[in-house]
C-alpha positions as a printed Julia matrix, in Angstrom:
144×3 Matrix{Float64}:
   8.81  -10.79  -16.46
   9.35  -10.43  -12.71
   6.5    -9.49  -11.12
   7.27   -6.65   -9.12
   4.94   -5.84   -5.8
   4.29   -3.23   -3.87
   5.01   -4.85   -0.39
   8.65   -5.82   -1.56
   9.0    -1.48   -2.04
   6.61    0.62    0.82
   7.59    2.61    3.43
   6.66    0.52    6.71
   6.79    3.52    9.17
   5.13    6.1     7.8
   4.67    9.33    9.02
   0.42    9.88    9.78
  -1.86   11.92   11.21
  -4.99   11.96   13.15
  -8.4    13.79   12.64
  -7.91   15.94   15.39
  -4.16   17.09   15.03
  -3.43   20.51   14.46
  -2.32   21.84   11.3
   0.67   23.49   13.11
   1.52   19.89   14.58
   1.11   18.61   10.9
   3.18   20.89    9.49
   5.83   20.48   12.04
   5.24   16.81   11.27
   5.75   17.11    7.62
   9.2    19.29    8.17
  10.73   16.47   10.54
   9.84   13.48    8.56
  10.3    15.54    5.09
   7.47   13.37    3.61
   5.03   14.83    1.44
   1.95   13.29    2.71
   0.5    10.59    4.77
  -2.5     9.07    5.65
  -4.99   10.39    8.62
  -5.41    6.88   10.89
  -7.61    6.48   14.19
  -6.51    4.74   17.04
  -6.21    1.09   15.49
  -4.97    2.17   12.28
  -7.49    2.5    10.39
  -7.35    4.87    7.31
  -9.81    7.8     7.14
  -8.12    9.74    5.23
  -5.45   11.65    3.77
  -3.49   14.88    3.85
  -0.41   16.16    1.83
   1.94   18.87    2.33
   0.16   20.89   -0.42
  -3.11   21.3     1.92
  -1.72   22.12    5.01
   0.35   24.69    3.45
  -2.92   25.98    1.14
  -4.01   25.98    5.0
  -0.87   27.59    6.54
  -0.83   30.36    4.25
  -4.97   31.29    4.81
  -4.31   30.9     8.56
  -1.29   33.82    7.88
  -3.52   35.94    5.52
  -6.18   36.19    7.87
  -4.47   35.78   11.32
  -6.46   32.82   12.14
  -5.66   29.22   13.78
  -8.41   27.2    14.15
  -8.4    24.16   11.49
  -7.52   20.55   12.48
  -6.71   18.24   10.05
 -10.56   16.94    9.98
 -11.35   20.07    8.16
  -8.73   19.67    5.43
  -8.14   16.42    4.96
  -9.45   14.13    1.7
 -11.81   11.72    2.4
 -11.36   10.05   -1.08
  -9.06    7.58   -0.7
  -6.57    6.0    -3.51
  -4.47    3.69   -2.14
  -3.1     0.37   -3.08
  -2.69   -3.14   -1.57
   0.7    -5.25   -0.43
  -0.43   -7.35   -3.19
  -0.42   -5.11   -6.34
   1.95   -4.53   -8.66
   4.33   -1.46   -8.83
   4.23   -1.45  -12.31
   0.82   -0.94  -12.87
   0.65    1.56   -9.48
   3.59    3.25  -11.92
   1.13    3.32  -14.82
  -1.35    5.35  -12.91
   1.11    7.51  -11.05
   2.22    8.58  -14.89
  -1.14   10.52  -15.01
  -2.95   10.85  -11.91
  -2.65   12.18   -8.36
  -1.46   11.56   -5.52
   2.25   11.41   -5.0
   2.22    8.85   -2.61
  -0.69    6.22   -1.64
  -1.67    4.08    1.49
  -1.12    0.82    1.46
  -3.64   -0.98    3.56
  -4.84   -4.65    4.02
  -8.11   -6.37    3.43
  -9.79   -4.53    6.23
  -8.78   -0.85    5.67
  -5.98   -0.97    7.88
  -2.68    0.56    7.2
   0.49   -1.19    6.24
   2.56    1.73    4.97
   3.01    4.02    1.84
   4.38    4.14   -0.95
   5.55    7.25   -3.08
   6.77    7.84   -6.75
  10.14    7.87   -5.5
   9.7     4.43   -4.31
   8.01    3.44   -7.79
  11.6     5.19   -9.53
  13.57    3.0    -7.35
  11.74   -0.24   -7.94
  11.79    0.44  -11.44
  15.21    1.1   -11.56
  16.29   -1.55   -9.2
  14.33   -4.17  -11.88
  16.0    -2.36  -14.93
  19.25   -2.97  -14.08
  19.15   -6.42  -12.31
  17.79   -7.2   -15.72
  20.49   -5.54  -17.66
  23.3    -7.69  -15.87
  21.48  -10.94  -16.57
  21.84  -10.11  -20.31
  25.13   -9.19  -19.9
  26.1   -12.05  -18.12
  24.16  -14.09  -20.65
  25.81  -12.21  -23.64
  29.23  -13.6   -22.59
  28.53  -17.13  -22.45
């Protein structure tokens, strides 16, 4: 079977964030870019993090309740890190997505750097790209 990797799928601009961003600018961030999460980078690109649309509007909705504005996304933000590399396979990134968190992962080189993301939706599509290509090479072979 094809080997199917990760690289050949991610999102190359994806949307990020950095440590001392606002959760207002996040949020407006998430709304424009309609992404559910993204990785929290420094200057060079470096991942130290990650946020997703579910904790800046846990966030959102404290900073409402209680008439408050003060977080950044330092405060929020995971500092346990899944992600995956250029290199790995979707299907196996597919296997994991089947029962574990997050929606969408950093993809980063060697060094901790990021390359992109890539989501569940972007698994689905791989996936389905591979299952039919591979359905019209039967049926191509079928009628010979």
């Amino acid at each position: 079977m094809e080997s199917l990797k990760i690289k050949e799928y991610m999102n190359h601009y994806p949307v990020t964030f950095t440590e001392t961003m606002s959760v207002e600018e996040a949020t407006l961030r998430f709304l424009k870019t309609k992404q559910i999460g993204g990785p929290v980078v420094d200057q060079n690109y470096k991942v130290l993090g990650f946020i997703s649309e579910g904790d800046v509007l846990e966030k959102m909705l404290e900073t409402i309740y209680f008439n408050e504005n003060v977080a950044i996304i330092k405060d929020i933000m995971s500092k346990n890190i899944l992600s995956v590399k250029p290199y790995d396979s979707i299907i196996e990134l597919g296997q994991t997505m089947r029962k574990d968190k997050p929606k969408v992962y950093p993809v980063i080189d060697d060094d901790g750097n990021l390359l992109g993301t890539i989501s569940r939706n972007e698994v689905l599509q791989a996936c389905y790209k591979h299952g039919k290509a591979r359905t019209s090479i039967e049926k191509e072979h079928a009628s010979v």
